[in-house]
PDB file of C-alpha atoms in Angstrom:
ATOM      1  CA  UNK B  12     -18.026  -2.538  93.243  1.00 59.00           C
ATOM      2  CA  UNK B  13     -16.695  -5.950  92.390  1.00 65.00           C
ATOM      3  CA  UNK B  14     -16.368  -6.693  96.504  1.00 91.00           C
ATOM      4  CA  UNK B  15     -16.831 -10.378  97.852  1.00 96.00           C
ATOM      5  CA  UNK B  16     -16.540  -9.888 101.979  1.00 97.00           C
ATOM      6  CA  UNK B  17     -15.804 -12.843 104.351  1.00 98.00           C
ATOM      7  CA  UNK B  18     -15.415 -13.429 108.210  1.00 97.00           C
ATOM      8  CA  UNK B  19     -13.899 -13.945 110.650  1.00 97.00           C
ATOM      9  CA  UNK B  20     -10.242 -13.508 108.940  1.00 96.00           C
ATOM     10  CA  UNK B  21      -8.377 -16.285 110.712  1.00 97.00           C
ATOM     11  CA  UNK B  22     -10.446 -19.107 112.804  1.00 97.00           C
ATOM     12  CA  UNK B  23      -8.692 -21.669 115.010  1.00 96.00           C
ATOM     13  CA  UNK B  24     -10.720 -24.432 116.202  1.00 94.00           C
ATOM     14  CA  UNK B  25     -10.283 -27.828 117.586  1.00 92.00           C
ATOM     15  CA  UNK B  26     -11.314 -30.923 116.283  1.00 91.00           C
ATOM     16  CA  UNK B  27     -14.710 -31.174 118.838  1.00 91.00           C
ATOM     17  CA  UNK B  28     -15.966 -27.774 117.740  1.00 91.00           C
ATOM     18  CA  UNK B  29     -18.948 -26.141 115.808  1.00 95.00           C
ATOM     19  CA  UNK B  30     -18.295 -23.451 114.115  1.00 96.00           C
ATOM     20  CA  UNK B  31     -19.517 -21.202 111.048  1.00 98.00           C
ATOM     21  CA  UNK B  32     -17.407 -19.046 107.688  1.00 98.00           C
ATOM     22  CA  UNK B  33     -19.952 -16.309 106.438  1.00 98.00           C
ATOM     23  CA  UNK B  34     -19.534 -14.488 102.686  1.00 98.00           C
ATOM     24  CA  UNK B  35     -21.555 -11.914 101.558  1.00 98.00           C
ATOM     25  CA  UNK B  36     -22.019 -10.108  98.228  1.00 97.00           C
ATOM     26  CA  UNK B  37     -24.011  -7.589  97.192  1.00 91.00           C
ATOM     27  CA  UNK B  38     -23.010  -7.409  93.237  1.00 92.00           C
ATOM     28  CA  UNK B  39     -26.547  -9.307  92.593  1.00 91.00           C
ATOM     29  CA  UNK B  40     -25.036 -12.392  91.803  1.00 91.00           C
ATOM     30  CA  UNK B  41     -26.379 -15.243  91.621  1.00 91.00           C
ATOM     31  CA  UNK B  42     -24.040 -17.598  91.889  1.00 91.00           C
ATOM     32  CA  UNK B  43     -21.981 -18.425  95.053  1.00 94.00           C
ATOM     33  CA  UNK B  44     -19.013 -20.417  95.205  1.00 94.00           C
ATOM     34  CA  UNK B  45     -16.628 -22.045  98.434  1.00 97.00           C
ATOM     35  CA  UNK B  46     -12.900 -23.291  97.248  1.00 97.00           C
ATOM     36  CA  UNK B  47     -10.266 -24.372  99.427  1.00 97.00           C
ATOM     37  CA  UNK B  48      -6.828 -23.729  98.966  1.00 96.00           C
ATOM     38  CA  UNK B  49      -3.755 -25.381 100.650  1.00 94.00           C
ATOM     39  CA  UNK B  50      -0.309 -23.513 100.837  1.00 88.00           C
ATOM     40  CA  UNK B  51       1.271 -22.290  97.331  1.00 85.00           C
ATOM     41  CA  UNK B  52      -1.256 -24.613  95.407  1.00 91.00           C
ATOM     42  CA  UNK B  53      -4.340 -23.025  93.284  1.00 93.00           C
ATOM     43  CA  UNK B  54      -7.803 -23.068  94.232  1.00 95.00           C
ATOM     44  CA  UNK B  55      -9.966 -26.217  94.954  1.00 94.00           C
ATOM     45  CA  UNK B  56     -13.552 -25.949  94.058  1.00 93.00           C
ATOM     46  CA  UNK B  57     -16.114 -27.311  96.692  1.00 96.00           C
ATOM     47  CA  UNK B  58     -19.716 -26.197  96.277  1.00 95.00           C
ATOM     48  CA  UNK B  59     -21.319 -24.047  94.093  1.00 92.00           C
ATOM     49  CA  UNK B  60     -24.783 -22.286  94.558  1.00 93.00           C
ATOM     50  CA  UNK B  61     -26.956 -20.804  92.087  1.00 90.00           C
ATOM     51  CA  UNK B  62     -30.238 -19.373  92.443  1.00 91.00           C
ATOM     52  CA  UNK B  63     -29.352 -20.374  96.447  1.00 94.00           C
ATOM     53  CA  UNK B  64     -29.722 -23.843  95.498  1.00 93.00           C
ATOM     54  CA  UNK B  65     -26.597 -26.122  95.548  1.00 94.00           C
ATOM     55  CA  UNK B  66     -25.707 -26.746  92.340  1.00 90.00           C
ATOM     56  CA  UNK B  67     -22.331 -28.715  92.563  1.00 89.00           C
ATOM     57  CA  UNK B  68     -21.314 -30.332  95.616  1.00 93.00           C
ATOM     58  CA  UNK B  69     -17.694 -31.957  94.466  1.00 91.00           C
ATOM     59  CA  UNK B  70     -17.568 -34.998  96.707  1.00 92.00           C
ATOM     60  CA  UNK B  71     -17.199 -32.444  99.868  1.00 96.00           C
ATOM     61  CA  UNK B  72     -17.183 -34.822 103.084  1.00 97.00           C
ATOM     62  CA  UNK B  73     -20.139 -34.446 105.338  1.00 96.00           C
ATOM     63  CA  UNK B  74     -18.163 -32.591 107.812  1.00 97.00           C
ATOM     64  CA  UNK B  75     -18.449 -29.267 105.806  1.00 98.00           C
ATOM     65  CA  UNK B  76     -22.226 -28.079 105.491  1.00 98.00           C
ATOM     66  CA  UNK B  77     -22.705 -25.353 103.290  1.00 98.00           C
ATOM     67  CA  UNK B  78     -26.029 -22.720 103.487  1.00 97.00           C
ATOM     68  CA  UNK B  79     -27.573 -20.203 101.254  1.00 97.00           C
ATOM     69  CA  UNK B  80     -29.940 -18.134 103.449  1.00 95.00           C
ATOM     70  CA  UNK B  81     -30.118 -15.675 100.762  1.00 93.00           C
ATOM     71  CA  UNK B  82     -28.974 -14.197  97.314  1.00 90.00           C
ATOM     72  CA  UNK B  83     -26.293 -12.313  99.450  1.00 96.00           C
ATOM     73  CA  UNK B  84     -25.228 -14.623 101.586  1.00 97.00           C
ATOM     74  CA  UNK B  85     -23.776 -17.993 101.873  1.00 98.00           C
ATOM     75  CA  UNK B  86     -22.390 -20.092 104.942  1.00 98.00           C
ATOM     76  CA  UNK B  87     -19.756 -22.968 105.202  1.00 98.00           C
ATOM     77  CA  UNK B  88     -20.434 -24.855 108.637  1.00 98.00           C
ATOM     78  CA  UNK B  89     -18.024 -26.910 109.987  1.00 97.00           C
ATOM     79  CA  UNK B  90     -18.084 -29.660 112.646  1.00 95.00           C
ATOM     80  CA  UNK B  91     -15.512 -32.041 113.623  1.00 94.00           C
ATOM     81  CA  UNK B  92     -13.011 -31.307 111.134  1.00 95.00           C
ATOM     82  CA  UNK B  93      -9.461 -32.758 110.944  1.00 96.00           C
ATOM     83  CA  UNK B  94      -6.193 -31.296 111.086  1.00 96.00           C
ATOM     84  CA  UNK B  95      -5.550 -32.059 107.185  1.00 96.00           C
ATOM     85  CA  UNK B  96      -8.859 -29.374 106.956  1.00 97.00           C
ATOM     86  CA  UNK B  97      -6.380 -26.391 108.124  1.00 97.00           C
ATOM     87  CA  UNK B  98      -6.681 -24.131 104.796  1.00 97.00           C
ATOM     88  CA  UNK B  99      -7.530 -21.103 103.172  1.00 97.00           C
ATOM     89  CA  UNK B 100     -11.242 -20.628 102.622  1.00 98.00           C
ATOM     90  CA  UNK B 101     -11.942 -18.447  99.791  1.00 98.00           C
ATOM     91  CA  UNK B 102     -15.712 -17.343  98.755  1.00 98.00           C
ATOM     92  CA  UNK B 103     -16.471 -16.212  95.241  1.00 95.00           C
ATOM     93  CA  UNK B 104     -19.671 -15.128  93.346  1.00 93.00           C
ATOM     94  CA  UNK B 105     -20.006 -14.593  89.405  1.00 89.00           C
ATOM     95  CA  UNK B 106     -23.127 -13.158  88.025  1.00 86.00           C
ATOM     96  CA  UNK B 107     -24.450 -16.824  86.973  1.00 77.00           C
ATOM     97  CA  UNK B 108     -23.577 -20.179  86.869  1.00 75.00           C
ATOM     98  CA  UNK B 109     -24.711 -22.011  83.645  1.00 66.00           C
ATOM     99  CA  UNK B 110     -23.474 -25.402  82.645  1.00 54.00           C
ATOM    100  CA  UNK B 111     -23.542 -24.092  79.005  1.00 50.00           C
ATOM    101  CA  UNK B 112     -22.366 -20.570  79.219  1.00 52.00           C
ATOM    102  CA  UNK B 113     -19.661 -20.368  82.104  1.00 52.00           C
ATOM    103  CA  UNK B 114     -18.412 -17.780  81.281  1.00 59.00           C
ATOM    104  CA  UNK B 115     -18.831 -15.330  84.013  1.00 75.00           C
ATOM    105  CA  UNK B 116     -16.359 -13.850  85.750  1.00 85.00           C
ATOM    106  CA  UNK B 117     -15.562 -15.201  89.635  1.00 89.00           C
ATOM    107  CA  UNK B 118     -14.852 -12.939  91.980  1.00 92.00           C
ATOM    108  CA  UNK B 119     -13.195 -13.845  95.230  1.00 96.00           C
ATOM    109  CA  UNK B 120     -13.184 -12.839  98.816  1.00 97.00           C
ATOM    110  CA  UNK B 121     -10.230 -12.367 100.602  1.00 96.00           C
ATOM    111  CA  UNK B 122     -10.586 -15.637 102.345  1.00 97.00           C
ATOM    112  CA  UNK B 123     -10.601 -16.978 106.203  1.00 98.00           C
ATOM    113  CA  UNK B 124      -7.361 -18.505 107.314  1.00 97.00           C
ATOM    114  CA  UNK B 125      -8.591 -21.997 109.461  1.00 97.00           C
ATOM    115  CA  UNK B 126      -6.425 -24.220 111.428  1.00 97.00           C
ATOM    116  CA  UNK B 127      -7.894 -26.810 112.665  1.00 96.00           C
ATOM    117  CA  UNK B 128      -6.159 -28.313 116.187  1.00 94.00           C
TER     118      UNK B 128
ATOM    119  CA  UNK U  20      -6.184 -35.271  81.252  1.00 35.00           C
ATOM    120  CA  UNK U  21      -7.452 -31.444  80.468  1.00 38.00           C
ATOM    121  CA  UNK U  22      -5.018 -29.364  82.426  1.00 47.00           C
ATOM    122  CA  UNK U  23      -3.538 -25.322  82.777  1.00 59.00           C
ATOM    123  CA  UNK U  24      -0.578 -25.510  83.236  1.00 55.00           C
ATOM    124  CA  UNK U  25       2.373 -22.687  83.514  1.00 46.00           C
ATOM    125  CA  UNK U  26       6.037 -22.507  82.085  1.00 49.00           C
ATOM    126  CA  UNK U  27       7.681 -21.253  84.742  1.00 50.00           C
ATOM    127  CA  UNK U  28       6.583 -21.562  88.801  1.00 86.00           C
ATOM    128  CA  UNK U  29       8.820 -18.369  89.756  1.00 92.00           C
ATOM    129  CA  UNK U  30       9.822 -15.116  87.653  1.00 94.00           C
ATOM    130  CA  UNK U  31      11.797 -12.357  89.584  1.00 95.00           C
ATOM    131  CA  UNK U  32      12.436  -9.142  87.419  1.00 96.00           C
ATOM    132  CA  UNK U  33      13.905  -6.152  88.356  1.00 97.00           C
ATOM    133  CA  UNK U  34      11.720  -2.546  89.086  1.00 97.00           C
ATOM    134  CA  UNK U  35      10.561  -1.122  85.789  1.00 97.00           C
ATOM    135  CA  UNK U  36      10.969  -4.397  83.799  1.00 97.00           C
ATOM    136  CA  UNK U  37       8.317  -5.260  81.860  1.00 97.00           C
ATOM    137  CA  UNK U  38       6.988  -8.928  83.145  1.00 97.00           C
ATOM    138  CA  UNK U  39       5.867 -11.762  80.870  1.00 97.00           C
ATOM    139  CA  UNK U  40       3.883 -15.256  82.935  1.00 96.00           C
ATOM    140  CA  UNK U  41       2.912 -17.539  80.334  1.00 94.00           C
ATOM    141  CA  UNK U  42       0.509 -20.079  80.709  1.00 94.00           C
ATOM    142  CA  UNK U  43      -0.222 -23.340  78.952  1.00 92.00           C
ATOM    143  CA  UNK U  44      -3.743 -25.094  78.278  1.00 89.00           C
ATOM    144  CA  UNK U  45      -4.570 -28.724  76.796  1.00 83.00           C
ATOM    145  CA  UNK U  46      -7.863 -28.203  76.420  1.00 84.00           C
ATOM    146  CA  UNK U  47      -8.952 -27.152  72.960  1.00 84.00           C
ATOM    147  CA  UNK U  48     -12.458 -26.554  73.680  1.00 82.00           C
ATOM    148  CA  UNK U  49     -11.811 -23.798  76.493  1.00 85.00           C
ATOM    149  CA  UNK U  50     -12.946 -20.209  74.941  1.00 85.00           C
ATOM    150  CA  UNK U  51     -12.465 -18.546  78.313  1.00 88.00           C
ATOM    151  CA  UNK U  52      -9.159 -17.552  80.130  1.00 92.00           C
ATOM    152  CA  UNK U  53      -9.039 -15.053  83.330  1.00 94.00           C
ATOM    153  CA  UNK U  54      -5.749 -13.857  85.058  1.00 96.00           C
ATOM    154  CA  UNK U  55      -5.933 -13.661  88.878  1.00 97.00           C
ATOM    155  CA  UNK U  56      -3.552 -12.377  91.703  1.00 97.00           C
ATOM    156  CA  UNK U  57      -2.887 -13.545  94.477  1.00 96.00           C
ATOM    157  CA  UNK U  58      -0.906 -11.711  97.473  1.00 95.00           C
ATOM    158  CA  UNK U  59      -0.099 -13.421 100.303  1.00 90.00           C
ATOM    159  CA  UNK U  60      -2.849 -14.170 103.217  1.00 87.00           C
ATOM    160  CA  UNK U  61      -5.330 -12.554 100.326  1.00 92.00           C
ATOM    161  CA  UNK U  62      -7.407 -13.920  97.840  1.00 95.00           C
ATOM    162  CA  UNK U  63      -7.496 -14.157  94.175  1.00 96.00           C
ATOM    163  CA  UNK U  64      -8.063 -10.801  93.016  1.00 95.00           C
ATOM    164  CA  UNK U  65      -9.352 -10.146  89.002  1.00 94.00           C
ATOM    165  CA  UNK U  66      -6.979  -8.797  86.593  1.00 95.00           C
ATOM    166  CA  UNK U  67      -7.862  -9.764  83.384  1.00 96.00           C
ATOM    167  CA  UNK U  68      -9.773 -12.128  81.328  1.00 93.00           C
ATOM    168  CA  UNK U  69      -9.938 -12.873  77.096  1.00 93.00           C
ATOM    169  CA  UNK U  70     -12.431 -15.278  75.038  1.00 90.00           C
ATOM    170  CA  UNK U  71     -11.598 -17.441  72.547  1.00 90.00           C
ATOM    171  CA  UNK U  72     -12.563 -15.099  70.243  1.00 91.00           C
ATOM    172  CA  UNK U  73      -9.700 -12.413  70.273  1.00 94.00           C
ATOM    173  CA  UNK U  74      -5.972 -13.064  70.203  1.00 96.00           C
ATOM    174  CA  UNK U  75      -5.311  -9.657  72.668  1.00 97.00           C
ATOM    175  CA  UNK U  76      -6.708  -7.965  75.187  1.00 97.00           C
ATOM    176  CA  UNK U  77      -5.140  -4.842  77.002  1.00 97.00           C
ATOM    177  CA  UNK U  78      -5.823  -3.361  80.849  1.00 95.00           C
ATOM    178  CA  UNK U  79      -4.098  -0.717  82.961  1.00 93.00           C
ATOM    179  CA  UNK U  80      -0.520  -1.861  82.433  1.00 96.00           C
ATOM    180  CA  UNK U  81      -1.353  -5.468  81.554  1.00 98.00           C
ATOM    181  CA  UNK U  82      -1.983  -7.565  78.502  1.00 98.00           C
ATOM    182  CA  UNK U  83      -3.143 -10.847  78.115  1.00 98.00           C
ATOM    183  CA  UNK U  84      -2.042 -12.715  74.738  1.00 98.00           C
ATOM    184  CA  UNK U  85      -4.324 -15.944  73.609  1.00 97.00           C
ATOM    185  CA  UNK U  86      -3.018 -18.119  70.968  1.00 96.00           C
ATOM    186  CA  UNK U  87      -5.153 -20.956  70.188  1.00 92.00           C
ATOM    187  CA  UNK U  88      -3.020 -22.715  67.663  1.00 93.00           C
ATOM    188  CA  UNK U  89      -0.430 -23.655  70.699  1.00 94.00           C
ATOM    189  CA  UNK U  90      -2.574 -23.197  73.320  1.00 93.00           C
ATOM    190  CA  UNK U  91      -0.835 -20.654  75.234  1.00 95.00           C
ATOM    191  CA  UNK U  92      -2.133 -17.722  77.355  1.00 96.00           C
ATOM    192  CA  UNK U  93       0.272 -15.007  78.751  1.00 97.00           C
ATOM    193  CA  UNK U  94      -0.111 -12.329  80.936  1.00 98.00           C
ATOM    194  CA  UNK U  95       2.850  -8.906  80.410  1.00 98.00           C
ATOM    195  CA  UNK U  96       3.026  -6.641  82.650  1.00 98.00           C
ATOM    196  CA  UNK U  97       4.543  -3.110  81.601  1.00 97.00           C
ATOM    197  CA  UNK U  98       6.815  -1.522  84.115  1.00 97.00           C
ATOM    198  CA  UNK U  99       6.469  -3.977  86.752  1.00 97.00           C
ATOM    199  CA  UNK U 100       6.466  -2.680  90.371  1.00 97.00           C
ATOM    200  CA  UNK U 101       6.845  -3.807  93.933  1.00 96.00           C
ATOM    201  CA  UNK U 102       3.121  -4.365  94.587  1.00 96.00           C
ATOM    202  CA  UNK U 103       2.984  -6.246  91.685  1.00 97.00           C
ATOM    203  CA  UNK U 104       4.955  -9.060  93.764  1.00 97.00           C
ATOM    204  CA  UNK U 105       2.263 -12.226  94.035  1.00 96.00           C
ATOM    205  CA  UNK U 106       1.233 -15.412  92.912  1.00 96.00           C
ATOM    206  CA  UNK U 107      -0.447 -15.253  89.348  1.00 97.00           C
ATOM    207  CA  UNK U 108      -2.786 -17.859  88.676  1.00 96.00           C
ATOM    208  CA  UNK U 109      -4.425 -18.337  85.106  1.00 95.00           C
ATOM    209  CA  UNK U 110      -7.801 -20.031  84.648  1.00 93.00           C
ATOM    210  CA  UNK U 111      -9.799 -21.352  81.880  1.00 89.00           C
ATOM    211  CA  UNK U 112     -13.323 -22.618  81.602  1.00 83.00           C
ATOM    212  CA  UNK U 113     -15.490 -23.580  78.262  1.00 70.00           C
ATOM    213  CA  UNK U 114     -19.105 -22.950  77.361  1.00 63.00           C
ATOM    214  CA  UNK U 115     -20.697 -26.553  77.142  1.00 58.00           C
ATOM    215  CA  UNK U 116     -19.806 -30.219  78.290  1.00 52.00           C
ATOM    216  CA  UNK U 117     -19.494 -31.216  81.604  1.00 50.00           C
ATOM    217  CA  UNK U 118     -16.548 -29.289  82.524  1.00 50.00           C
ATOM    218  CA  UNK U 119     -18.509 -26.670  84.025  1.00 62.00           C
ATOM    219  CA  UNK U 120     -15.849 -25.440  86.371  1.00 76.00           C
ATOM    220  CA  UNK U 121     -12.518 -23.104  86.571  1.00 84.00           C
ATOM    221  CA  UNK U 122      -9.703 -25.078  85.879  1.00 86.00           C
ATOM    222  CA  UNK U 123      -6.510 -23.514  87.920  1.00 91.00           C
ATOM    223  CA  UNK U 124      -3.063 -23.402  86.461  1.00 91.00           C
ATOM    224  CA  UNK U 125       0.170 -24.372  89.241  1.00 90.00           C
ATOM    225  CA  UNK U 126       0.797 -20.420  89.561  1.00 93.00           C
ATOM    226  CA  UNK U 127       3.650 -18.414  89.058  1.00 95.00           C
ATOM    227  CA  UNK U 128       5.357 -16.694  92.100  1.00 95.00           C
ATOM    228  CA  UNK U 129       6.342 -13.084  90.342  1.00 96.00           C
ATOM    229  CA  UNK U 130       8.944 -11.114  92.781  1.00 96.00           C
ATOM    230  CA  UNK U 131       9.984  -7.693  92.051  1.00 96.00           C
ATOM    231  CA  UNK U 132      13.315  -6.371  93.054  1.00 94.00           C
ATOM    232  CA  UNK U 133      13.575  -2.655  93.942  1.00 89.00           C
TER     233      UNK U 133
END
């Protein structure tokens, strides 16, 4: 079962609002990924987890707080995002994350469609 | 800069055609290339991958080709069918360095025509 899960499917929210992605895995991965991806461009890595400690955060603004609560799971909170944050948010998880083996496959969720008002 | 980059952004081939999405990387040091699908409103789903150490590596209906001396990666696809109509992104990534991430190629929009 190479399955990477995420909710809610679509999410519109205004600009004012609080509100949460989830992913969950249950490969026994331990490394946990968030990308963004804008219409008919690739993937754009944002944090990765490993271990459930953040590992890479690439210059993510503030506005986008991720959480590990577990080996399973992994958050993306968002509060008083912009328009320009409207995107596809896709979760992946790869058996490990090592700086000098990377090697590991990544395997993605099917994503949660925001739009941000 | 290091880059993936692909030939061609959109391929359309006819039902039963075999399909070939070729990919290019500038990165000599990468020893790790994955294929990924993409339908639309879904994500990236795994097709194939190949390290640097073999030239060829076949799945169900698809190979993936490495040659290092150009630094080209494609992806054939035997008897192409309607569901295989999606985006196809490749990726590559490299044991070592700093570049601890996937790097993305543009895409290639693949549309099959009954």
């Amino acid at each position: 079962d190479t399955e990477v899960t995420q909710t809610p499917k679509h999410l519109v929210m205004g600009m004012t609002n609080k509100k949460s992605l989830k992913c969950e895995q249950h490969m026994g991965h331990r490394a946990m990924y968030w990308y963004k991806q804008k219409a008919k461009k690739p993937p754009e890595l944002m944090f990765v987890y490993s271990y459930e400690k953040l590992s890479i955060n690439e210059s993510v603004p503030s506005r986008f707080s991720p959480e590990c609560p577990n080996s399973s799971l992994l958050n993306l909170h968002l509060h008083a995002l912009q328009p320009e944050d409207s995107a596809l948010y896709l979760c992946a998880s790869s058996y490990s994350f090592l700086r000098v083996y990377s090697t590991d496959t990544q395997y993605f969720g099917p994503g949660t469609r925001l739009t941000v008002l | 800069g290091e880059s993936v980059g692909l030939h061609l952004p959109t391929l359309s081939v006819q039902e039963g055609d075999n399909s070939i999405i070729n990919c290019a990387y500038s990165n000599s040091a990468s020893d790790y290339f994955i294929w990924y699908k993409q339908e639309s409103g879904k994500g990236p789903q795994f097709i194939i991958d190949i390290r640097s150490n073999m030239d060829k590596r076949q799945g169900q209906r698809v190979t993936v080709l490495l040659n290092k001396t150009v630094k080209h990666l494609s992806l054939q696809i035997a008897a192409t069918q309607p569901g295989d109509s999606a985006v196809y992104f490749c990726a590559e990534n490299h044991s070592g360095g700093s570049n601890y991430k996937l790097t993305f190629g543009k895409g290639t929009l693949l549309t099959v025509n009954p």
